[in-house]
Amino acid sequence: MTASKERHGSRIANAIIIPMFAVVLIAVAITFGLLIWSAHISDQAAEKSQRQLLNGTLQLTRDQFARQQASVLVKDPIYYITTGPIYDTAWLYHNVALWLKQRYGFSRTILLDQDRKARFVDGPNVYEKWVTRDLLDRLDPAVETVQKRYLASLKALPSGLYYFDPDYRINEHNLSETGLVSIKGNIYLFSATAITPELVKLVSQREPPAMLISFKQLNGELLAEIGRISALEGLVLDSYPAPETSGPLIDLEAPDGHSIGRIHWQAEQPGQEMQTRIAPVLTVLALALVGLSIVVMTFIRQSTRHLASSRADAVRASLHDPLSGLPNRRQFKQLLDRTMNDTQIADKGAAVLYFDLDRFKDINDTLGHAAGDHVICAIAERLQRILPENAIVARISGDEFALLLPDCPNETQAERFMRRLQDMMVQPVSFGPDEIHVTVSMGAALAPRDGLAAEDLLRKADIALYDAKSNGRNRWSFFEPSMQEHVRTKDEIARELRKAIDEDLLDVAYQPQCDSRSGRIVAIEALARWNRRNTGPVPPSSFIPVAEETGLINDLGLWILRRACQDAQCWPDLVVSVNVSPTQFKHPGFVEKVSATLEEFAFDPGRLEIEVTETVFAGRDKKALQSLRRLKDLGIKVALDDFGSGYSSLSYLRHFPFDTLKIDRDFISAMTDSPEARAIVRTIIRLGQALGMTIVAEGIEEKQQAEYLAANGCHRLQGYFLSHPLPAKDLDEFLADHEIQMEMKHQSLEVERLRSAEY
Ligand code: C2E
Ligand code: CA
Ligand code: CA
């Protein structure tokens, strides 16, 4: 992975992962926050209710205290003694103070007379120092309140007397006040109660009542009791000044509002408890979540990196040819568009070249695709070497390349480059032990002469290339407007050819072959002809490759065979040669269709000769060879066409028992000037003879060639010297003429023989 791809991948990954990770962390933090908050809230609520409970319990204790005190006090003797002139202190002590102490544990007692003077404390003759003016002052608010209530309860009668009704107390009018007070550093509960008559009482004046104030120390025992009632643990009482504590507490106040102490306790903290229980589980869950997120994020990170990298690869792949590494058609088109948009192009000019390798299909077919690929790569590499600066080369398809030459104002300049390109091809491409010779055909279009639109220039360069190929190979053509009428793109050819096959617009020409010794016509080769509407004849070298590429050759080949069998019924003594492309052998049912055709026309299989080129052996597919064997089993003859033109012809003779060998036209034409060519031809003939094959020489244009071949034992001769390929109707005439000529030749020879015998 390159650094930039990695960076790009990381950027995308971070854009997803960082927010995601933040969300996870925030979620975890919120969960914990909520836990802590809810624990706090519930602790606060618990504390509040505990405080309420404790306050309630204290109030209850005070109320009980007051009731206990009242139960002793509301007795007439006490009232009379405390309001009368004689204070029976001993009686009071025994019946009140001691009683309260023993019965209810009230440890101290003060009796205040109607003038609020302390008349006795705890017992007779006991006047302890704890009763201070200060204490009495602090109790005063409570005392005064009760006294006021009492006075208010006295109802005035018309007689001027006042009336006290004990029911007043029963009706919930409190004639006692409770509270807390500090005595010598200890905190006491006190209850101050008005001493009232037991029964209804009339008094002459509104006089305040005497008061009994009882005290009970808020000690450990009482605190424990309060704790038990309020169900709170660990109650602790502190008198002021008290040390610092944390936790809940309630303030204890004297009647005058002063703080005198506090009670604090161990708060129950349900929230805290819940928190300690839930927190570990939540922590584990959070860790698991974070762990899972990390795993997911790592995965996302890797995936996005991969994605980014494969996206970059895909972008590259979409713009480049994987084999040669050159830009592909798409990118070439984009670059061309860009160049053509340059405003200076009209001044500087540019050339668009289209070129392809001649006979590339043969290289693929005979030496295999690895060889083809190797050649493409080698050519691509060579091209880069001779490419002018800022020129662009691209592989458009199979063996087609396109070139953009900027700053190329005229044909001369473009030709200079094309010549260099041709020179570059002279050096064969080595592939293992093989030396592959490659030539190229080129087509060129010039901007602005032929246009400024990229698409248009490409099409015109393609047309020019097609023209170069049609006029022989290893050459170039510049686009000319007139070419457009003759030249069509491959797609157009395929479309029209399909139509021509369907509408019977094809034709067959027959080229005769004569026996080299008798001179008699013994065979004819059927050759496809297509006279295209409007534009005239199209050479087979143009449309056969297109038919092979598009698969149309299957229908076309069978059409030719049918027509040849039909026509040849008129020439029962002639062998009929039909060309069959390798693709046809691989087509399912080919052999059956051939045999059905022969049956249909009652055509003797021995008269049919199938011509194949060595490309039929290409590839690992043995199907073609099997089909050939089956054809031979039917009695059909098989000829090896263009022998010597390929790459490893000799070896094929061992692969299959051919009946006929056709020497390639190139050897025949070269024979006139080249002794080597003559030697090769002689060798081929001898080889064929040795293998028991019929040898045919094609492309014979001169009499000497025919004589040389005949003298060297070639069996059949074919070529323009004898006849061009002829339409069926002309062949009849030709055959008749030829027969007459032969007859005349035979007779003149006979006359000559007789003459020489006479003399
Ligand atoms: P081929 O099978 O080698 O056919 C012989 C070619 O040589 C024919 O070209 C013929 O017109 C030409 N020829 C014959 N005598 C001479 C001569 O003396 N001098 C010169 N220069 N040429 C001569 P044609 O008809 O243009 O066919 C070209 C090729 O197209 C054929 O080469 C064959 O490979 C292919 N072809 C033609 N018809 C068919 C067909 O029906 N099926 C298939 N599969 N291929 C066909
Ligand atoms: Ca042929
Ligand atoms: Ca041939």
Coordinates of N, CA, C and O in Angstrom, one line a residue, residues 161-227:
L161 N -66.6 36.7 88.8 CA -65.6 35.6 89.1 C -65.1 35.1 87.8 O -65.7 35.3 86.7
Y162 N -64.1 34.2 87.9 CA -63.5 33.6 86.7 C -63.7 32.1 86.9 O -63.6 31.5 88.0
Y163 N -63.8 31.5 85.8 CA -64.2 30.1 85.8 C -63.1 29.3 85.0 O -62.7 29.6 83.9
F164 N -62.5 28.2 85.7 CA -61.6 27.3 85.0 C -62.2 25.9 84.7 O -62.7 25.3 85.7
D165 N -62.2 25.6 83.5 CA -62.8 24.3 83.2 C -61.7 23.3 82.8 O -61.0 23.5 81.9
P166 N -61.5 22.2 83.6 CA -60.4 21.2 83.3 C -60.6 20.6 81.9 O -59.6 20.1 81.4
D167 N -61.8 20.6 81.4 CA -62.0 20.1 80.0 C -61.1 20.8 79.0 O -60.8 20.3 77.9
Y168 N -60.8 22.0 79.4 CA -60.0 22.8 78.5 C -58.7 22.0 78.1 O -58.4 22.0 77.0
R169 N -58.1 21.4 79.1 CA -57.0 20.6 78.8 C -57.3 19.4 77.9 O -56.6 19.0 77.0
I170 N -58.5 18.8 78.3 CA -58.9 17.6 77.6 C -59.1 17.9 76.1 O -58.8 17.1 75.2
N171 N -59.6 19.1 75.9 CA -59.9 19.5 74.5 C -58.7 20.0 73.8 O -58.7 20.9 73.0
E172 N -57.6 19.4 74.2 CA -56.4 19.5 73.4 C -55.8 20.9 73.5 O -54.9 21.3 72.7
H173 N -56.2 21.6 74.6 CA -55.4 22.8 74.8 C -54.3 22.6 75.7 O -54.5 22.1 76.8
N174 N -53.2 22.8 75.2 CA -52.0 22.3 75.9 C -51.6 23.3 77.0 O -51.4 24.5 76.7
L175 N -51.5 22.8 78.2 CA -51.1 23.7 79.2 C -49.7 23.3 79.7 O -49.3 23.4 80.9
S176 N -48.9 22.7 78.8 CA -47.5 22.5 79.1 C -46.7 22.7 77.8 O -47.2 22.7 76.7
E177 N -45.4 23.0 78.0 CA -44.5 23.3 76.9 C -43.3 22.4 77.2 O -42.8 22.3 78.3
T178 N -42.8 21.8 76.1 CA -41.6 20.9 76.3 C -40.5 21.6 75.5 O -40.7 22.4 74.7
G179 N -39.3 21.1 75.8 CA -38.1 21.7 75.0 C -36.9 21.1 75.5 O -36.9 20.1 76.3
L180 N -35.8 21.7 75.1 CA -34.5 21.2 75.4 C -33.7 22.3 76.0 O -33.8 23.5 75.6
V181 N -32.9 21.9 77.0 CA -32.1 22.9 77.6 C -30.8 22.4 78.1 O -30.7 21.2 78.3
S182 N -29.8 23.2 78.1 CA -28.5 22.7 78.5 C -28.2 23.1 80.0 O -28.3 24.3 80.3
I183 N -27.8 22.1 80.7 CA -27.5 22.4 82.1 C -26.1 21.8 82.4 O -25.9 20.6 82.3
K184 N -25.2 22.6 82.7 CA -23.9 22.2 83.0 C -23.3 21.3 81.9 O -22.7 20.3 82.2
G185 N -23.5 21.7 80.7 CA -22.9 21.0 79.6 C -23.7 19.7 79.2 O -23.4 19.1 78.2
N186 N -24.8 19.4 80.0 CA -25.6 18.2 79.6 C -26.9 18.8 79.0 O -27.4 19.8 79.4
I187 N -27.5 18.0 78.1 CA -28.7 18.4 77.5 C -29.9 17.7 78.2 O -29.8 16.5 78.3
Y188 N -30.9 18.4 78.5 CA -32.0 17.9 79.2 C -33.3 18.2 78.4 O -33.4 19.2 77.7
L189 N -34.2 17.2 78.5 CA -35.5 17.4 78.0 C -36.3 18.1 79.2 O -36.1 17.6 80.3
F190 N -37.1 19.1 78.9 CA -37.8 19.6 80.0 C -39.3 19.7 79.6 O -39.6 19.8 78.4
S191 N -40.1 19.7 80.6 CA -41.5 20.0 80.4 C -42.0 20.9 81.5 O -41.8 20.7 82.6
A192 N -42.6 22.0 81.0 CA -43.1 23.0 81.9 C -44.6 23.0 81.9 O -45.2 23.2 80.8
T193 N -45.2 22.6 83.0 CA -46.7 22.4 83.0 C -47.4 23.3 84.1 O -46.8 23.4 85.2
A194 N -48.5 23.8 83.7 CA -49.3 24.7 84.6 C -49.9 23.7 85.6 O -50.5 22.7 85.2
I195 N -49.9 24.1 86.9 CA -50.5 23.3 87.9 C -52.0 23.8 88.0 O -52.2 25.0 88.4
T196 N -52.9 23.0 87.6 CA -54.3 23.4 87.5 C -55.2 22.5 88.4 O -54.8 21.4 88.7
P197 N -56.4 23.0 88.8 CA -57.3 22.2 89.6 C -57.8 21.0 88.9 O -57.8 21.0 87.6
E198 N -58.2 20.0 89.5 CA -58.7 18.8 88.9 C -60.1 18.9 88.5 O -60.5 18.3 87.5
L199 N -60.9 19.7 89.3 CA -62.3 19.9 89.0 C -62.5 21.4 88.6 O -61.6 22.2 88.7
V200 N -63.8 21.7 88.3 CA -64.1 23.0 87.9 C -63.8 24.0 89.1 O -64.1 23.6 90.2
K201 N -63.3 25.1 88.7 CA -62.9 26.0 89.8 C -63.2 27.4 89.5 O -63.0 27.9 88.4
L202 N -63.7 28.1 90.5 CA -64.0 29.5 90.4 C -63.0 30.3 91.1 O -62.6 30.0 92.2
V203 N -62.4 31.3 90.5 CA -61.4 32.1 91.2 C -61.9 33.6 91.1 O -62.6 34.0 90.1
S204 N -61.4 34.3 92.0 CA -61.8 35.7 92.0 C -61.0 36.6 91.1 O -61.4 37.6 90.6
Q205 N -59.7 36.1 90.9 CA -58.8 36.9 90.0 C -58.2 36.1 88.9 O -58.0 34.9 89.1
R206 N -57.7 36.8 87.9 CA -57.0 36.1 86.9 C -55.6 36.1 87.3 O -54.7 36.9 87.1
E207 N -55.2 35.0 88.0 CA -53.8 34.9 88.5 C -53.1 33.8 87.8 O -53.7 32.8 87.4
P208 N -51.8 34.0 87.5 CA -51.1 33.0 86.8 C -50.9 31.7 87.6 O -51.0 31.8 88.8
P209 N -50.8 30.6 87.0 CA -50.7 29.3 87.7 C -49.2 29.1 88.2 O -48.3 29.7 87.6
A210 N -49.1 28.3 89.2 CA -47.8 27.8 89.5 C -47.4 26.8 88.5 O -48.2 26.2 87.8
M211 N -46.0 26.6 88.3 CA -45.6 25.8 87.2 C -44.6 24.7 87.8 O -43.8 25.0 88.6
L212 N -44.7 23.6 87.2 CA -43.8 22.5 87.6 C -42.9 22.2 86.3 O -43.5 22.0 85.2
I213 N -41.6 22.3 86.5 CA -40.8 22.0 85.4 C -39.9 20.8 85.7 O -39.2 20.7 86.7
S214 N -40.1 19.8 84.9 CA -39.4 18.5 85.1 C -38.3 18.4 84.0 O -38.5 18.8 82.9
F215 N -37.2 17.7 84.4 CA -36.1 17.5 83.5 C -35.8 16.1 83.4 O -35.8 15.3 84.3
K216 N -35.4 15.7 82.2 CA -34.9 14.3 82.0 C -33.7 14.4 81.1 O -33.8 15.0 80.0
Q217 N -32.6 13.9 81.5 CA -31.4 14.0 80.7 C -31.5 13.2 79.4 O -31.9 12.1 79.4
L218 N -31.0 13.9 78.4 CA -31.0 13.2 77.1 C -29.7 12.4 77.1 O -28.7 12.8 76.5
N219 N -29.8 11.2 77.8 CA -28.6 10.4 77.9 C -28.6 9.3 76.9 O -29.5 9.1 76.1
G220 N -27.5 8.4 77.0 CA -27.3 7.3 76.1 C -28.6 6.4 76.1 O -29.0 6.0 75.0
E221 N -29.2 6.2 77.2 CA -30.3 5.3 77.3 C -31.5 5.9 76.5 O -32.1 5.2 75.6
L222 N -31.8 7.2 76.8 CA -32.9 7.8 76.1 C -32.6 7.9 74.5 O -33.5 7.6 73.7
L223 N -31.3 8.2 74.2 CA -30.9 8.3 72.8 C -31.1 6.9 72.1 O -31.6 6.9 71.0
A224 N -30.8 5.9 72.9 CA -30.9 4.5 72.3 C -32.4 4.2 72.0 O -32.7 3.6 71.0
E225 N -33.2 4.7 73.0 CA -34.7 4.5 72.8 C -35.2 5.2 71.6 O -35.9 4.6 70.8
I226 N -34.7 6.4 71.5 CA -35.1 7.2 70.3 C -34.6 6.6 69.0 O -35.4 6.5 68.0
G227 N -33.4 6.1 69.1 CA -32.8 5.4 67.9 C -33.7 4.1 67.6 O -33.9 3.9 66.4

